[in-house]
Coordinates of C-alpha atoms and ligand atoms in Angstrom, one line a residue:
I545 CA 0.0 0.0 0.0
E546 CA 2.8 2.4 0.9
T547 CA 4.4 1.9 -2.5
G548 CA 1.1 2.4 -4.4
N549 CA 0.1 -1.2 -4.9
I550 CA -3.5 -1.2 -3.6
G551 CA -3.9 -5.0 -3.8
A552 CA -5.1 -7.9 -5.8
N553 CA -8.5 -9.5 -5.7
G554 CA -10.0 -12.9 -5.1
I555 CA -13.1 -11.8 -7.0
V556 CA -12.4 -11.9 -10.7
G557 CA -12.9 -8.4 -12.0
G558 CA -13.5 -6.9 -8.5
G559 CA -10.4 -4.7 -8.7
L560 CA -11.4 -3.0 -11.9
P561 CA -13.8 -0.4 -10.4
I562 CA -11.4 0.0 -7.4
G563 CA -8.6 1.0 -9.8
V564 CA -10.9 3.4 -11.6
G565 CA -11.8 4.9 -8.2
A566 CA -8.2 5.4 -7.3
A567 CA -7.9 7.4 -10.5
M568 CA -11.0 9.3 -9.6
G569 CA -9.2 10.3 -6.4
T570 CA -6.4 11.7 -8.5
R571 CA -8.9 13.7 -10.5
V572 CA -10.5 15.2 -7.4
R573 CA -7.1 15.9 -5.7
G574 CA -5.2 16.9 -8.8
G575 CA -1.7 15.6 -9.5
D576 CA -0.2 13.4 -12.2
Q577 CA -0.7 9.9 -10.7
V578 CA -1.7 7.2 -13.2
T579 CA -3.5 4.0 -12.1
V580 CA -2.6 0.8 -13.9
I581 CA -5.1 -2.0 -13.5
Y582 CA -3.9 -5.6 -14.2
F583 CA -6.6 -8.2 -15.1
S584 CA -7.1 -11.0 -17.5
D585 CA -9.4 -12.2 -20.3
G586 CA -11.8 -13.9 -17.8
A587 CA -12.3 -10.6 -15.9
S588 CA -13.0 -8.8 -19.2
N589 CA -16.2 -10.8 -19.4
N590 CA -17.5 -9.6 -16.1
G591 CA -20.0 -6.8 -16.2
V592 CA -17.8 -4.5 -14.1
F593 CA -15.3 -4.4 -16.9
A594 CA -17.8 -2.7 -19.3
E595 CA -18.9 -0.4 -16.5
S596 CA -15.4 0.5 -15.5
L597 CA -14.2 1.2 -19.0
N598 CA -17.1 3.5 -19.6
L599 CA -16.7 5.3 -16.2
A600 CA -13.0 5.8 -16.8
A601 CA -13.8 7.1 -20.3
I602 CA -16.6 9.6 -19.3
Y603 CA -14.4 11.1 -16.6
D604 CA -11.3 11.1 -18.8
L605 CA -9.5 9.3 -16.0
P606 CA -5.7 8.5 -16.0
V607 CA -6.1 4.7 -16.1
V608 CA -4.2 2.1 -18.0
F609 CA -6.3 -1.1 -18.3
M610 CA -3.6 -3.7 -18.7
L611 CA -5.5 -6.8 -20.0
E612 CA -3.1 -9.8 -19.8
N613 CA -4.9 -12.1 -22.2
N614 CA -3.5 -15.5 -21.4
Q615 CA -6.3 -17.0 -23.4
Y616 CA -7.8 -19.0 -20.6
A617 CA -10.1 -18.4 -17.7
V618 CA -9.7 -21.6 -15.7
T619 CA -10.7 -24.1 -18.4
S620 CA -12.5 -21.7 -20.7
P621 CA -10.7 -20.6 -23.9
V622 CA -11.2 -17.0 -24.8
E623 CA -12.4 -17.7 -28.3
E624 CA -15.3 -19.7 -26.8
M625 CA -16.2 -17.0 -24.3
S626 CA -16.1 -14.1 -26.7
R627 CA -17.0 -13.6 -30.3
V628 CA -14.2 -11.0 -30.4
P629 CA -11.2 -12.7 -28.9
D630 CA -9.0 -9.7 -29.7
L631 CA -10.2 -8.0 -26.6
Y632 CA -8.6 -4.6 -27.1
K633 CA -11.3 -4.0 -29.8
R634 CA -13.8 -3.5 -27.0
G635 CA -12.2 -0.2 -26.3
A636 CA -13.6 1.4 -29.4
G637 CA -17.2 0.8 -28.2
Y638 CA -16.4 3.1 -25.2
G639 CA -14.3 5.7 -27.1
V640 CA -11.2 4.4 -25.3
E641 CA -7.8 4.4 -27.0
A642 CA -6.8 0.7 -27.3
H643 CA -3.8 -1.3 -28.5
Q644 CA -2.7 -4.8 -28.7
V645 CA 0.8 -5.7 -27.8
D646 CA 2.8 -8.9 -27.9
G647 CA 2.6 -9.9 -24.3
N648 CA 5.6 -12.2 -24.5
D649 CA 7.9 -9.4 -25.5
V650 CA 8.8 -7.6 -22.2
L651 CA 10.3 -4.6 -24.0
A652 CA 7.3 -4.1 -26.2
V653 CA 5.0 -4.3 -23.2
Y654 CA 7.3 -1.8 -21.4
E655 CA 7.2 0.6 -24.3
K656 CA 3.5 0.5 -24.8
T657 CA 2.9 0.9 -21.1
C658 CA 5.1 4.0 -21.0
E659 CA 3.2 5.4 -23.9
A660 CA -0.1 4.7 -22.3
V661 CA 1.0 6.3 -19.0
D662 CA 2.2 9.3 -21.0
T663 CA -1.2 9.5 -22.8
C664 CA -2.9 9.5 -19.4
R665 CA -0.6 12.2 -18.1
R666 CA -1.6 14.3 -21.0
G667 CA -5.2 14.0 -20.0
K668 CA -6.1 11.7 -22.9
G669 CA -6.7 8.6 -20.8
P670 CA -7.9 6.0 -20.2
V671 CA -6.0 3.5 -22.4
L672 CA -6.8 -0.2 -22.9
L673 CA -3.8 -2.4 -23.6
E674 CA -4.2 -6.0 -24.5
A675 CA -1.0 -8.0 -23.9
K676 CA -1.6 -11.2 -25.7
T677 CA 0.2 -14.1 -24.1
Y678 CA -0.5 -17.7 -23.1
R679 CA -0.8 -19.6 -19.8
H680 CA 2.1 -22.1 -19.4
S681 CA 0.3 -24.5 -17.1
G682 CA -3.2 -25.4 -15.8
H683 CA -5.1 -22.9 -13.8
H684 CA -3.6 -24.2 -10.5
V685 CA -1.1 -26.7 -9.2
N686 CA -3.5 -29.6 -9.4
D687 CA -4.7 -28.8 -12.9
P688 CA -2.6 -30.5 -15.5
G689 CA -4.2 -28.4 -18.2
A690 CA -5.0 -31.4 -20.4
Y691 CA -7.5 -29.3 -22.3
M692 CA -4.9 -27.0 -23.6
P693 CA -3.8 -28.0 -27.2
K694 CA -0.2 -29.4 -27.2
E695 CA 1.0 -27.7 -30.3
R696 CA -0.2 -24.3 -29.1
M697 CA 1.5 -24.8 -25.8
E698 CA 4.7 -25.7 -27.5
Y699 CA 4.5 -22.7 -29.7
Y700 CA 4.1 -20.4 -26.7
L701 CA 6.6 -22.2 -24.5
A702 CA 9.2 -21.5 -27.1
R703 CA 8.3 -17.9 -26.8
D704 CA 8.5 -17.8 -23.0
P705 CA 8.7 -14.0 -22.2
V706 CA 11.3 -14.6 -19.5
K707 CA 13.6 -16.5 -21.9
I708 CA 13.1 -13.8 -24.6
A709 CA 13.9 -11.0 -22.1
R710 CA 17.0 -12.9 -20.9
S711 CA 18.4 -13.2 -24.4
N712 CA 17.5 -9.6 -25.2
L713 CA 19.4 -8.5 -22.2
I714 CA 22.5 -10.5 -23.3
E715 CA 22.3 -9.5 -26.9
H716 CA 21.3 -5.9 -26.6
A717 CA 22.2 -4.7 -23.1
R718 CA 25.6 -6.2 -22.5
Y719 CA 24.3 -8.5 -19.7
T720 CA 26.1 -11.8 -19.0
D721 CA 24.6 -15.1 -17.9
G722 CA 26.4 -14.4 -14.6
D723 CA 24.7 -11.0 -14.2
I724 CA 21.3 -12.6 -14.7
E725 CA 21.9 -15.5 -12.5
A726 CA 23.0 -13.1 -9.8
V727 CA 19.6 -11.3 -10.1
E728 CA 17.7 -14.6 -10.0
Q729 CA 19.6 -15.7 -7.0
D730 CA 18.9 -12.4 -5.2
V731 CA 15.2 -12.8 -6.0
N732 CA 15.2 -16.4 -4.7
R733 CA 17.1 -15.4 -1.6
R734 CA 14.6 -12.7 -0.8
M735 CA 11.7 -15.0 -1.3
E736 CA 13.2 -17.6 1.0
E737 CA 13.8 -14.9 3.6
A738 CA 10.2 -13.8 3.4
I739 CA 9.0 -17.4 3.8
E740 CA 11.3 -17.9 6.8
F741 CA 10.0 -14.6 8.3
G742 CA 6.5 -15.8 8.0
K743 CA 7.2 -19.2 9.5
N744 CA 9.1 -17.7 12.4
S745 CA 6.6 -15.0 13.2
A746 CA 4.3 -15.4 16.2
Q747 CA 0.7 -16.6 15.5
P748 CA -1.8 -13.7 15.9
S749 CA -3.9 -13.8 19.0
V750 CA -7.6 -14.3 18.6
E751 CA -8.3 -11.2 20.7
A752 CA -6.0 -9.0 18.6
F753 CA -7.6 -10.4 15.5
I754 CA -11.2 -9.6 16.6
E755 CA -10.2 -6.2 18.0
E756 CA -8.6 -5.1 14.7
V757 CA -11.0 -6.6 12.3
A758 CA -14.5 -6.3 13.5
A759 CA -16.2 -3.0 13.2
G760 CA -17.5 -3.7 16.7
R761 CA -21.0 -4.9 17.4
V762 CA -21.0 -3.6 20.9
C763 CA -20.6 0.1 21.7
T764 CA -18.4 1.1 24.6
A765 CA -18.8 4.8 24.0
H766 CA -21.9 4.7 26.1
H767 CA -19.9 4.0 29.2
L768 CA -17.9 7.2 28.7
A769 CA -20.9 9.4 27.9
P770 CA -24.1 8.7 29.6
A771 CA -27.3 8.2 27.6
V772 CA -28.4 11.3 25.9
C773 CA -32.0 11.8 25.1
S774 CA -31.6 14.2 22.2
A775 CA -35.3 15.3 22.3
H776 CA -34.8 16.4 25.9
A777 CA -31.3 17.6 25.6
T778 CA -32.2 19.8 22.7
A779 CA -35.4 21.1 24.3
N780 CA -33.5 22.1 27.4
S781 CA -30.3 23.4 26.0
D782 CA -29.3 27.0 25.2
V783 CA -28.2 26.0 21.7
E784 CA -30.0 28.0 19.0
M785 CA -32.2 25.6 17.1
R786 CA -34.3 25.8 13.9
E787 CA -36.7 23.4 12.3
I788 CA -35.4 21.8 9.2
M789 CA -36.4 18.8 7.1
V790 CA -34.4 15.5 7.2
R791 CA -33.3 16.1 3.6
E792 CA -32.0 19.5 4.5
A793 CA -30.2 18.2 7.5
L794 CA -28.5 15.6 5.3
N795 CA -27.6 18.3 2.8
E796 CA -26.1 20.4 5.5
A797 CA -24.1 17.5 6.8
M798 CA -22.5 17.0 3.4
R799 CA -22.0 20.7 2.7
E800 CA -20.2 21.2 6.1
E801 CA -18.1 18.1 5.7
M802 CA -17.1 19.1 2.1
T803 CA -16.2 22.5 3.3
R804 CA -14.2 21.2 6.2
D805 CA -12.4 18.4 4.3
E806 CA -11.3 18.6 0.6
R807 CA -11.1 14.9 0.4
V808 CA -14.9 14.6 0.7
F809 CA -16.7 14.2 -2.7
I810 CA -20.0 12.7 -3.6
M811 CA -21.2 10.5 -6.5
G812 CA -24.5 9.1 -7.6
E813 CA -27.2 9.0 -10.2
G814 CA -28.7 12.5 -10.8
I815 CA -27.2 14.0 -7.7
A816 CA -25.5 17.0 -9.4
Q817 CA -27.8 19.3 -11.4
R818 CA -30.9 17.5 -10.4
G819 CA -30.0 17.4 -6.7
G820 CA -31.0 13.8 -6.2
S821 CA -34.4 12.1 -6.5
Y822 CA -35.2 13.2 -2.9
K823 CA -33.5 16.6 -3.2
V824 CA -30.8 15.7 -0.7
T825 CA -27.9 17.1 -2.7
V826 CA -29.5 20.2 -4.0
G827 CA -27.1 23.1 -4.4
L828 CA -23.9 21.2 -3.8
L829 CA -22.9 21.2 -7.5
D830 CA -23.0 25.0 -7.5
E831 CA -20.9 25.2 -4.4
F832 CA -18.3 22.5 -5.0
G833 CA -18.2 22.0 -8.7
P834 CA -18.5 18.9 -11.0
K835 CA -15.2 17.3 -9.7
R836 CA -16.7 16.9 -6.2
V837 CA -20.3 16.4 -7.1
V838 CA -20.3 13.7 -9.7
D839 CA -23.2 12.4 -11.7
T840 CA -22.8 8.7 -12.6
P841 CA -24.3 6.5 -15.3
I842 CA -26.5 3.6 -14.2
S843 CA -23.5 1.5 -13.2
E844 CA -24.1 0.9 -9.5
A845 CA -21.5 -1.9 -9.0
S846 CA -18.7 0.1 -10.5
F847 CA -19.3 3.5 -9.2
T848 CA -19.6 2.0 -5.7
G849 CA -16.3 0.3 -6.4
M850 CA -14.9 3.6 -7.4
G851 CA -15.9 4.9 -4.0
V852 CA -14.0 2.0 -2.5
G853 CA -10.9 2.7 -4.6
A854 CA -11.0 6.4 -3.9
A855 CA -11.3 5.7 -0.2
I856 CA -8.4 3.3 -0.2
T857 CA -6.3 6.0 -1.8
G858 CA -7.1 8.6 0.8
M859 CA -10.3 10.2 -0.3
R860 CA -13.6 10.4 1.7
P861 CA -16.3 9.5 -0.9
V862 CA -20.0 9.6 -0.2
V863 CA -21.7 7.3 -2.8
E864 CA -25.4 7.5 -3.2
I865 CA -27.5 4.5 -4.3
L866 CA -31.0 5.7 -5.2
F867 CA -32.9 2.8 -3.5
I868 CA -31.5 0.2 -1.2
D869 CA -33.2 -2.3 -3.5
F870 CA -30.5 -1.5 -6.0
T871 CA -27.8 -2.4 -3.6
S872 CA -28.3 -6.0 -4.8
L873 CA -26.1 -4.8 -7.7
I874 CA -23.2 -3.6 -5.5
I875 CA -23.0 -6.4 -3.0
D876 CA -19.5 -7.5 -4.2
Q877 CA -18.0 -4.1 -3.8
I878 CA -19.5 -3.7 -0.3
V879 CA -19.2 -7.2 1.1
N880 CA -16.1 -8.5 -0.5
Q881 CA -14.2 -5.3 -1.1
A882 CA -15.1 -2.4 1.3
A883 CA -15.8 -4.7 4.3
K884 CA -12.7 -6.9 3.8
Y885 CA -10.0 -4.5 2.7
R886 CA -8.8 -3.5 6.2
F887 CA -8.6 -7.1 7.2
M888 CA -7.0 -8.3 4.0
S889 CA -4.4 -5.6 4.0
G890 CA -3.2 -6.6 7.5
G891 CA -4.8 -3.6 9.0
R892 CA -2.9 -1.2 6.8
G893 CA -5.6 -0.2 4.5
R894 CA -8.7 1.8 5.2
V895 CA -12.0 2.3 3.3
P896 CA -13.5 5.4 4.8
M897 CA -16.4 5.7 2.5
V898 CA -20.1 6.3 3.1
L899 CA -22.7 4.5 1.1
R900 CA -25.9 6.6 1.4
T901 CA -29.1 4.9 0.3
Q902 CA -32.8 4.9 1.3
G903 CA -35.3 2.2 1.9
G904 CA -38.6 1.4 3.4
S905 CA -42.2 1.2 2.2
G906 CA -45.2 3.5 2.4
N907 CA -45.7 5.3 -0.8
G908 CA -46.7 2.6 -3.3
L909 CA -43.4 2.0 -4.9
A910 CA -43.9 -1.8 -4.7
A911 CA -41.6 -4.8 -4.5
Q912 CA -38.4 -3.5 -6.0
H913 CA -38.4 0.0 -4.5
S914 CA -39.7 -0.5 -0.9
Q915 CA -37.5 -3.0 0.8
S916 CA -35.8 -2.7 4.2
L917 CA -32.6 -4.6 3.7
E918 CA -30.5 -3.4 6.6
A919 CA -30.0 -7.0 7.8
W920 CA -27.8 -7.8 4.8
Y921 CA -25.3 -5.3 5.9
Y922 CA -25.7 -5.8 9.6
H923 CA -24.6 -9.4 9.0
I924 CA -21.2 -8.4 7.5
P925 CA -18.2 -7.8 9.8
G926 CA -16.3 -4.8 8.7
L927 CA -19.3 -2.5 8.0
K928 CA -21.1 0.0 10.1
V929 CA -24.8 0.5 9.6
V930 CA -26.6 3.7 10.4
M931 CA -30.4 4.4 10.2
P932 CA -31.5 7.8 11.4
S933 CA -35.0 8.7 12.3
T934 CA -34.9 12.5 12.8
A935 CA -33.4 15.5 11.2
Y936 CA -31.1 16.0 14.2
D937 CA -29.9 12.4 14.1
A938 CA -29.5 12.4 10.3
K939 CA -27.2 15.4 10.3
G940 CA -25.1 14.4 13.3
L941 CA -24.7 10.8 12.2
L942 CA -23.9 11.6 8.6
K943 CA -21.1 13.9 9.7
S944 CA -19.7 11.2 11.9
A945 CA -20.1 8.6 9.2
I946 CA -18.1 10.8 6.8
R947 CA -15.3 11.1 9.4
D948 CA -15.3 7.4 10.2
E949 CA -12.4 5.1 9.3
Y950 CA -14.8 2.3 8.4
P951 CA -17.2 1.9 5.5
V952 CA -20.5 3.0 6.7
I953 CA -23.9 2.0 5.2
F954 CA -26.1 5.0 5.8
I955 CA -29.7 4.1 5.3
E956 CA -32.3 6.8 5.1
H957 CA -36.1 6.3 5.0
K958 CA -38.0 7.6 2.0
L959 CA -41.0 8.7 4.1
L960 CA -38.9 10.8 6.5
Y961 CA -37.2 13.2 4.1
M962 CA -39.8 15.9 4.5
D963 CA -40.2 15.5 8.2
K964 CA -39.1 18.5 10.2
G965 CA -37.2 18.6 13.4
P966 CA -35.0 20.8 15.6
V967 CA -31.4 21.0 14.5
P968 CA -28.8 23.2 16.2
E969 CA -27.4 26.2 14.3
T970 CA -23.9 25.2 15.5
D971 CA -21.7 22.3 14.4
Y972 CA -22.3 19.0 16.1
T973 CA -21.8 15.3 15.5
I974 CA -23.3 12.2 16.9
E975 CA -21.0 9.3 17.8
L976 CA -21.8 6.2 15.9
G977 CA -22.9 3.5 18.4
V978 CA -24.7 5.8 20.8
G979 CA -28.5 5.2 20.8
D980 CA -31.1 7.7 21.9
I981 CA -34.0 7.4 24.2
K982 CA -36.7 9.1 22.1
R983 CA -39.3 8.9 24.9
P984 CA -38.5 8.0 28.5
G985 CA -40.9 5.6 30.1
S986 CA -41.1 3.0 32.8
D987 CA -43.5 0.2 31.8
V988 CA -42.2 -1.3 28.6
T989 CA -39.2 -0.8 26.3
L990 CA -40.0 -0.3 22.6
V991 CA -37.0 -0.6 20.4
A992 CA -37.4 0.9 16.9
W993 CA -35.2 2.5 14.3
S994 CA -35.6 4.5 11.1
G995 CA -39.2 4.8 9.8
M996 CA -40.6 2.8 12.7
V997 CA -39.5 5.3 15.4
K998 CA -42.2 7.9 14.5
R999 CA -44.9 5.2 14.4
T1000 CA -43.7 3.8 17.7
L1001 CA -43.7 7.2 19.4
A1002 CA -47.2 7.8 18.2
A1003 CA -48.2 4.4 19.6
A1004 CA -46.5 5.2 22.9
E1005 CA -48.6 8.3 23.2
E1006 CA -51.7 6.3 22.6
L1007 CA -50.6 3.8 25.2
A1008 CA -49.9 6.5 27.7
A1009 CA -53.5 7.6 27.4
Q1010 CA -54.4 4.0 28.4
G1011 CA -52.0 4.0 31.4
I1012 CA -49.0 2.3 29.9
D1013 CA -45.8 4.3 30.0
A1014 CA -43.5 3.2 27.2
E1015 CA -39.9 4.0 26.7
V1016 CA -38.9 4.3 23.1
V1017 CA -35.2 3.4 22.4
D1018 CA -33.8 4.3 19.0
P1019 CA -30.4 2.6 18.5
R1020 CA -29.7 5.0 15.6
T1021 CA -26.8 2.8 14.5
L1022 CA -27.3 -0.9 14.2
V1023 CA -23.6 -1.5 14.0
P1024 CA -22.1 -0.7 16.4
L1025 CA -25.2 -1.4 18.4
D1026 CA -25.8 0.4 21.7
K1027 CA -26.8 -2.7 23.4
E1028 CA -26.1 -1.2 26.9
M1029 CA -28.8 1.4 26.3
I1030 CA -31.3 -1.3 25.3
L1031 CA -30.3 -3.6 28.3
E1032 CA -30.5 -0.7 30.7
S1033 CA -33.9 0.2 29.6
V1034 CA -35.1 -3.5 29.7
R1035 CA -33.7 -3.9 33.2
K1036 CA -35.9 -0.9 34.2
T1037 CA -39.1 -1.7 32.4
E1038 CA -38.9 -5.5 32.4
H1039 CA -40.7 -5.7 29.1
L1040 CA -39.4 -5.5 25.5
V1041 CA -41.1 -5.1 22.2
I1042 CA -38.9 -4.7 19.1
V1043 CA -40.6 -3.0 16.1
Q1044 CA -39.0 -3.6 12.7
E1045 CA -40.2 -2.7 9.3
A1046 CA -38.1 -5.3 7.5
V1047 CA -39.4 -8.8 7.1
R1048 CA -39.2 -10.7 10.3
R1049 CA -37.1 -13.7 9.0
G1050 CA -33.4 -13.2 9.7
G1051 CA -33.9 -9.6 10.8
V1052 CA -32.0 -7.4 13.2
A1053 CA -34.8 -7.6 15.7
S1054 CA -34.2 -11.3 16.2
D1055 CA -30.6 -10.6 17.0
I1056 CA -31.5 -7.9 19.5
A1057 CA -34.0 -10.2 21.1
S1058 CA -31.3 -12.9 21.4
I1059 CA -28.9 -10.4 23.0
V1060 CA -31.5 -9.3 25.5
Q1061 CA -32.6 -12.8 26.4
E1062 CA -28.9 -13.8 26.9
E1063 CA -28.0 -10.8 29.0
A1064 CA -31.1 -9.7 30.7
F1065 CA -33.3 -12.7 30.9
D1066 CA -33.8 -12.5 34.6
Y1067 CA -35.2 -9.0 34.3
L1068 CA -37.9 -9.9 31.8
D1069 CA -41.5 -10.2 33.1
A1070 CA -42.9 -11.4 29.7
P1071 CA -41.5 -13.0 26.6
I1072 CA -39.9 -10.6 24.2
K1073 CA -42.2 -9.6 21.4
I1074 CA -41.0 -8.9 17.9
L1075 CA -43.3 -6.9 15.6
A1076 CA -41.9 -7.0 12.2
G1077 CA -42.8 -6.9 8.5
K1078 CA -44.5 -9.9 7.0
N1079 CA -42.3 -12.4 5.2
T1080 CA -43.5 -11.2 1.8
P1081 CA -42.4 -8.7 -0.9
I1082 CA -43.9 -5.3 -0.5
P1083 CA -47.1 -5.2 -2.6
F1084 CA -48.2 -2.4 -4.9
N1085 CA -51.7 -2.5 -3.6
V1086 CA -52.0 0.2 -0.9
N1087 CA -54.0 -1.9 1.6
L1088 CA -51.7 -4.9 1.2
E1089 CA -48.6 -2.6 1.5
K1090 CA -49.9 -1.2 4.8
A1091 CA -50.7 -4.6 6.1
C1092 CA -47.2 -5.9 5.5
V1093 CA -45.4 -3.6 7.9
P1094 CA -46.2 -2.8 11.6
R1095 CA -48.8 -0.1 12.0
Q1096 CA -49.4 2.1 14.9
E1097 CA -52.4 0.1 16.0
D1098 CA -50.4 -3.2 15.8
I1099 CA -47.8 -1.7 18.2
V1100 CA -50.5 -0.6 20.6
S1101 CA -52.3 -3.9 20.5
V1102 CA -49.1 -6.0 21.0
V1103 CA -48.1 -4.0 24.0
K1104 CA -51.6 -4.2 25.5
Q1105 CA -51.7 -7.9 25.0
M1106 CA -48.4 -8.2 26.7
F1107 CA -49.8 -6.5 29.8
N1108 CA -53.3 -8.2 29.6
A1109 CA -51.7 -11.6 29.4
Q1110 CA -49.9 -11.2 32.8
Ligands
TPP300 C1 -16.4 -13.5 -9.6 C2 -15.6 -14.7 -9.7 N1 -16.0 -15.8 -10.4 C3 -15.3 -16.9 -10.5 C4 -14.2 -17.0 -9.8 C5 -13.4 -18.4 -9.8 N2 -12.1 -18.1 -10.6 C6 -10.9 -17.9 -10.0 S1 -9.7 -17.6 -11.1 C7 -10.8 -17.7 -12.4 C8 -10.4 -17.5 -13.8 C9 -10.1 -16.1 -14.1 O1 -9.6 -16.0 -15.4 P1 -8.9 -14.7 -15.9 O2 -9.6 -13.5 -15.6 O3 -8.6 -14.9 -17.4 O4 -7.5 -14.7 -15.1 P2 -6.3 -15.7 -15.2 O5 -6.5 -16.8 -14.1 O6 -6.2 -16.3 -16.5 O7 -5.1 -14.9 -14.8 C10 -12.1 -18.0 -12.0 C11 -13.3 -18.1 -12.8 C12 -13.7 -16.0 -9.0 N3 -12.6 -16.0 -8.2 N4 -14.4 -14.8 -9.0

């Protein structure tokens, strides 16, 4: 990492958008760095190749796509996997300068690469280079490669690039056999030393491993700062407040962070001139210009990957995915790349990016635009998951998310954007992992987040009128989870209902219930109740849609049943 090698990838093609993102970082920062992405013919048939080539092209990025076409992807020959086995020809379709070079001729590859780097430095990038070569063995040590035609193998073995380079050095550069052997011996010695170093190093401890790798499911911040009830704190404080909408609060958070830190930039579909589908990014283009407020094509996987690459190389990208439903397209970049990078780089790398998206049902957008998918990300070690429910929380949490060293999945709710709430005039942040008691109470703890908080608060008022004093706990961030706040509340009220919009099966509510029953079972006076979405897609039909997620009356009736049953 220190030398500029940001890593290889176990996911074929996964590194392509990351490389493009590294170059995007250069574009935002300025400077003459060029990114070279190495990949092979198999990767060129992955969708992210097409997206990445196009993205690099439309932003004129300084990227050399170095396609080492060794003509096999495991057992698949390139001519069977593509109608156009001269893969450099694909560049034309994206308006990208592209060349083929003899991949077995080291000097030719060197020269073409230098030219391509130069082209990028002159602002004419990207460049696609196809280095045509051949695999000298099966795909891995136990693959004899019997499917590779013998004559072809012989042809290429005779043109082994290492042998050709060796004879070139002797013929044209006055090297002797002895010089070359000395280099080879030096390389072998260094490899052996590295192996010995690995063998002789201490095994890592399990504790150190977990400490370093996990984004932390349990918040400790709470022990340092006692529970803050933001509703109360803000009402009682001297801080100047004004009422703004959630979408304005989010906008302010980004504006302030972009002003404070030049590394922050935002990307997404229609976020620049249009200001985003929910008007969250309105005005930012005028203020920060097109290099820091970037409209993207409909290439979710790759522009998310660009965020990962930009973050790895020191930027602070905020990537917007219009609907959480579309994050199905970005799973690799989040789950295998962003969440794993710190771990796979031995703790040296960081991916300080924010993935802003919105979810939830309630305005007839049906099955592919209404889901609550936080559990997908909650499940992945290495990610933080934030779900604000008020304007105050949205602003303070987004600012913290942008400053965080971990990738943060920041999930907004589509029904809350226009909700108004008090937000301080002055700068503030909210620590990730610190929940909020939205309504203090003594009889029952109602845990809810995102869109369910408002509904749960309304239910709590209805219950109060009927003599049940509910405490509403909003964890605000699901990872890290403020479990102490939940446990403390349950120890006091001895009753717990968890209200979750997402489908019940495999949801976060089940995990919270299991934590509470493990750690506060003796305090419970009744079984924990989970009120969650039905295990169905969200229907278009308004009545069915309403019936699929917890309603205010459902919350009231579950709580009443809990008390009547005793
Ligand atoms: C997304 C994905 N699909 C499948 C695999 C399994 N796999 C590992 S290597 C490989 C072949 C890759 O071929 P190519 O890109 O040509 O690279 P080469 O091995 O020839 O260098 C495959 C399919 C994987 N790692 N990732």
